[in-house]
Amino acid sequence: MDNSLYSLVDTLDRRLVSYGETITVVESCTGGALASALTAVSGSSQWFRLGLVTYADQFKRELVGVSREGLELEGAVSGIVVGEMVKGGMRLAQADYGIAISGIAGPGGGTEEKPVGTVWFGFGFGDQIEVAHMQFSGDRNMVRSQSVEFSLRKMLQLIE
């Protein structure tokens, strides 16, 4: 993990420890990279509750309660789905905060409507859910790493 990413995780670690709060993540296109980054910090077991990789839609539905309607209406890479992912992940883990990520990392899978690099994020804090959309560029690894960094930066903004 590079220094800037470690610094973000370290800052999140200090805030969660000081607040006595917890976080969970539900990932798709990042394949566990966010959970890996979060648990790279010693002592993360104090605040990291659960990390799920729900790559297949079936498990988005079965594990975190994403609605069939949301998947059929908007697709897995959408605001409605990441909102449901984060809500379900927080409920399952009984966590104070949550992050969900679903996107198209490439190189294939993109469409005109949702090109490669399209990533949706869900952020949960208490009873509130906020979603965000980003369009990243670069190869698969770059899209994934930019997604992890964005999610950490955004979560830090939300818990300040």
mmCIF file of C-alpha atoms in Angstrom:
data_model
loop_
_atom_site.group_PDB
_atom_site.id
_atom_site.type_symbol
_atom_site.label_atom_id
_atom_site.label_comp_id
_atom_site.label_asym_id
_atom_site.label_seq_id
_atom_site.Cartn_x
_atom_site.Cartn_y
_atom_site.Cartn_z
ATOM 1 C CA MET A 1 0.000 0.000 0.000
ATOM 2 C CA ASP A 2 1.408 3.395 -0.948
ATOM 3 C CA ASN A 3 2.025 6.107 1.637
ATOM 4 C CA SER A 4 -0.929 8.321 0.691
ATOM 5 C CA LEU A 5 -3.366 5.416 0.997
ATOM 6 C CA TYR A 6 -1.809 4.329 4.283
ATOM 7 C CA SER A 7 -2.165 7.885 5.568
ATOM 8 C CA LEU A 8 -5.894 7.906 4.733
ATOM 9 C CA VAL A 9 -6.448 4.571 6.479
ATOM 10 C CA ASP A 10 -4.400 5.703 9.472
ATOM 11 C CA THR A 11 -6.529 8.862 9.773
ATOM 12 C CA LEU A 12 -9.724 6.812 9.550
ATOM 13 C CA ASP A 13 -8.317 4.408 12.154
ATOM 14 C CA ARG A 14 -7.663 7.229 14.618
ATOM 15 C CA ARG A 15 -11.128 8.719 14.131
ATOM 16 C CA LEU A 16 -12.977 5.435 14.496
ATOM 17 C CA VAL A 17 -10.975 4.456 17.581
ATOM 18 C CA SER A 18 -11.554 7.857 19.192
ATOM 19 C CA TYR A 19 -15.303 7.665 18.492
ATOM 20 C CA GLY A 20 -15.538 3.986 19.460
ATOM 21 C CA GLU A 21 -17.318 3.284 16.174
ATOM 22 C CA THR A 22 -17.146 0.562 13.534
ATOM 23 C CA ILE A 23 -17.194 0.202 9.764
ATOM 24 C CA THR A 24 -18.052 -2.475 7.223
ATOM 25 C CA VAL A 25 -17.494 -2.655 3.464
ATOM 26 C CA VAL A 26 -19.339 -4.380 0.638
ATOM 27 C CA GLU A 27 -17.326 -4.449 -2.578
ATOM 28 C CA SER A 28 -17.783 -5.594 -6.121
ATOM 29 C CA CYS A 29 -15.350 -4.194 -8.715
ATOM 30 C CA THR A 30 -12.599 -3.606 -6.146
ATOM 31 C CA GLY A 31 -12.620 -7.288 -5.210
ATOM 32 C CA GLY A 32 -11.683 -6.797 -1.569
ATOM 33 C CA ALA A 33 -9.032 -4.126 -2.136
ATOM 34 C CA LEU A 34 -10.784 -1.698 0.218
ATOM 35 C CA ALA A 35 -11.048 -4.298 2.992
ATOM 36 C CA SER A 36 -7.398 -5.162 2.429
ATOM 37 C CA ALA A 37 -6.363 -1.513 2.743
ATOM 38 C CA LEU A 38 -8.431 -1.023 5.892
ATOM 39 C CA THR A 39 -7.021 -4.091 7.608
ATOM 40 C CA ALA A 40 -3.414 -3.204 6.729
ATOM 41 C CA VAL A 41 -3.354 -0.937 9.784
ATOM 42 C CA SER A 42 -2.448 -2.623 13.047
ATOM 43 C CA GLY A 43 -5.368 -2.539 15.457
ATOM 44 C CA SER A 44 -8.048 -2.391 12.763
ATOM 45 C CA SER A 45 -9.847 -5.230 14.538
ATOM 46 C CA GLN A 46 -11.107 -2.582 16.984
ATOM 47 C CA TRP A 47 -13.279 -1.003 14.298
ATOM 48 C CA PHE A 48 -13.383 -3.161 11.145
ATOM 49 C CA ARG A 49 -16.457 -5.402 11.377
ATOM 50 C CA LEU A 50 -16.915 -7.151 8.037
ATOM 51 C CA GLY A 51 -15.747 -7.103 4.446
ATOM 52 C CA LEU A 52 -17.818 -8.748 1.728
ATOM 53 C CA VAL A 53 -17.067 -9.139 -1.955
ATOM 54 C CA THR A 54 -20.439 -9.559 -3.649
ATOM 55 C CA TYR A 55 -19.277 -9.851 -7.224
ATOM 56 C CA ALA A 56 -22.292 -11.794 -8.496
ATOM 57 C CA ASP A 57 -25.754 -10.216 -8.373
ATOM 58 C CA GLN A 58 -27.082 -13.357 -6.676
ATOM 59 C CA PHE A 59 -24.964 -12.635 -3.611
ATOM 60 C CA LYS A 60 -25.783 -8.951 -3.637
ATOM 61 C CA ARG A 61 -29.378 -10.101 -3.200
ATOM 62 C CA GLU A 62 -28.799 -13.028 -0.829
ATOM 63 C CA LEU A 63 -26.159 -11.573 1.489
ATOM 64 C CA VAL A 64 -26.981 -7.877 1.734
ATOM 65 C CA GLY A 65 -30.566 -7.691 0.518
ATOM 66 C CA VAL A 66 -30.212 -5.830 -2.770
ATOM 67 C CA SER A 67 -33.607 -5.856 -4.449
ATOM 68 C CA ARG A 68 -34.209 -7.723 -7.672
ATOM 69 C CA GLU A 69 -36.093 -4.627 -8.850
ATOM 70 C CA GLY A 70 -33.085 -2.362 -8.328
ATOM 71 C CA LEU A 71 -30.834 -4.732 -10.223
ATOM 72 C CA GLU A 72 -33.309 -5.089 -13.092
ATOM 73 C CA LEU A 73 -34.153 -1.384 -13.291
ATOM 74 C CA GLU A 74 -30.718 0.188 -12.970
ATOM 75 C CA GLY A 75 -28.199 -2.663 -13.028
ATOM 76 C CA ALA A 76 -25.546 -3.562 -10.481
ATOM 77 C CA VAL A 77 -23.535 -0.434 -11.274
ATOM 78 C CA SER A 78 -25.998 2.152 -9.989
ATOM 79 C CA GLY A 79 -26.801 4.424 -7.108
ATOM 80 C CA ILE A 80 -29.827 2.423 -6.020
ATOM 81 C CA VAL A 81 -27.823 -0.800 -5.805
ATOM 82 C CA VAL A 82 -24.851 0.638 -3.880
ATOM 83 C CA GLY A 83 -27.309 2.295 -1.504
ATOM 84 C CA GLU A 84 -28.913 -1.068 -0.821
ATOM 85 C CA MET A 85 -25.501 -2.753 -0.586
ATOM 86 C CA VAL A 86 -24.241 -0.378 2.088
ATOM 87 C CA LYS A 87 -27.500 -0.482 4.035
ATOM 88 C CA GLY A 88 -27.507 -4.293 4.014
ATOM 89 C CA GLY A 89 -23.833 -4.530 4.918
ATOM 90 C CA MET A 90 -24.242 -2.201 7.876
ATOM 91 C CA ARG A 91 -27.282 -4.129 9.078
ATOM 92 C CA LEU A 92 -25.499 -7.478 8.745
ATOM 93 C CA ALA A 93 -22.352 -6.281 10.526
ATOM 94 C CA GLN A 94 -24.164 -4.013 12.977
ATOM 95 C CA ALA A 95 -21.683 -1.303 12.006
ATOM 96 C CA ASP A 96 -21.871 2.451 12.521
ATOM 97 C CA TYR A 97 -20.471 3.233 9.068
ATOM 98 C CA GLY A 98 -20.393 1.460 5.749
ATOM 99 C CA ILE A 99 -18.959 1.747 2.263
ATOM 100 C CA ALA A 100 -20.192 -0.057 -0.850
ATOM 101 C CA ILE A 101 -18.532 -0.027 -4.262
ATOM 102 C CA SER A 102 -19.809 -1.306 -7.605
ATOM 103 C CA GLY A 103 -18.360 -0.419 -10.968
ATOM 104 C CA ILE A 104 -16.846 -1.382 -14.279
ATOM 105 C CA ALA A 105 -13.087 -1.693 -13.863
ATOM 106 C CA GLY A 106 -12.480 -2.987 -17.390
ATOM 107 C CA PRO A 107 -11.026 -3.628 -19.746
ATOM 108 C CA GLY A 108 -14.333 -5.125 -20.932
ATOM 109 C CA GLY A 109 -17.876 -4.759 -19.685
ATOM 110 C CA GLY A 110 -18.422 -1.115 -20.493
ATOM 111 C CA THR A 111 -21.316 0.260 -22.522
ATOM 112 C CA GLU A 112 -22.080 3.657 -24.003
ATOM 113 C CA GLU A 113 -24.277 4.406 -20.984
ATOM 114 C CA LYS A 114 -21.809 2.966 -18.464
ATOM 115 C CA PRO A 115 -18.298 3.041 -19.901
ATOM 116 C CA VAL A 116 -15.281 1.374 -18.335
ATOM 117 C CA GLY A 117 -14.272 3.415 -15.308
ATOM 118 C CA THR A 118 -17.851 4.038 -14.144
ATOM 119 C CA VAL A 119 -18.009 3.444 -10.400
ATOM 120 C CA TRP A 120 -20.819 4.011 -7.917
ATOM 121 C CA PHE A 121 -20.244 4.348 -4.180
ATOM 122 C CA GLY A 122 -22.597 4.044 -1.231
ATOM 123 C CA PHE A 123 -21.743 5.554 2.134
ATOM 124 C CA GLY A 124 -23.703 4.804 5.267
ATOM 125 C CA PHE A 125 -23.565 6.640 8.554
ATOM 126 C CA GLY A 126 -26.261 6.053 11.123
ATOM 127 C CA ASP A 127 -29.582 6.007 9.292
ATOM 128 C CA GLN A 128 -28.272 8.113 6.408
ATOM 129 C CA ILE A 129 -27.136 6.827 3.036
ATOM 130 C CA GLU A 130 -25.282 8.929 0.496
ATOM 131 C CA VAL A 131 -24.328 7.756 -2.972
ATOM 132 C CA ALA A 132 -21.688 9.118 -5.317
ATOM 133 C CA HIS A 133 -20.680 8.434 -8.895
ATOM 134 C CA MET A 134 -17.214 8.760 -10.371
ATOM 135 C CA GLN A 135 -15.809 8.240 -13.828
ATOM 136 C CA PHE A 136 -12.196 7.089 -13.574
ATOM 137 C CA SER A 137 -9.668 6.588 -16.342
ATOM 138 C CA GLY A 138 -6.814 4.168 -16.746
ATOM 139 C CA ASP A 139 -6.478 0.414 -16.760
ATOM 140 C CA ARG A 140 -8.278 -2.038 -14.481
ATOM 141 C CA ASN A 141 -5.826 -1.677 -11.603
ATOM 142 C CA MET A 142 -5.931 2.112 -11.812
ATOM 143 C CA VAL A 143 -9.745 2.166 -11.715
ATOM 144 C CA ARG A 144 -9.716 -0.123 -8.689
ATOM 145 C CA SER A 145 -7.046 1.848 -6.809
ATOM 146 C CA GLN A 146 -8.736 5.182 -7.583
ATOM 147 C CA SER A 147 -11.989 3.693 -6.282
ATOM 148 C CA VAL A 148 -10.391 2.666 -2.990
ATOM 149 C CA GLU A 149 -8.761 6.073 -2.538
ATOM 150 C CA PHE A 150 -11.958 7.975 -3.388
ATOM 151 C CA SER A 151 -14.021 5.882 -0.968
ATOM 152 C CA LEU A 152 -11.601 6.532 1.894
ATOM 153 C CA ARG A 153 -11.424 10.277 1.216
ATOM 154 C CA LYS A 154 -15.200 10.563 1.001
ATOM 155 C CA MET A 155 -15.781 8.557 4.181
ATOM 156 C CA LEU A 156 -13.321 10.766 6.061
ATOM 157 C CA GLN A 157 -15.261 13.843 4.897
ATOM 158 C CA LEU A 158 -18.529 12.326 6.072
ATOM 159 C CA ILE A 159 -17.372 11.444 9.582
ATOM 160 C CA GLU A 160 -15.668 14.759 10.354
#
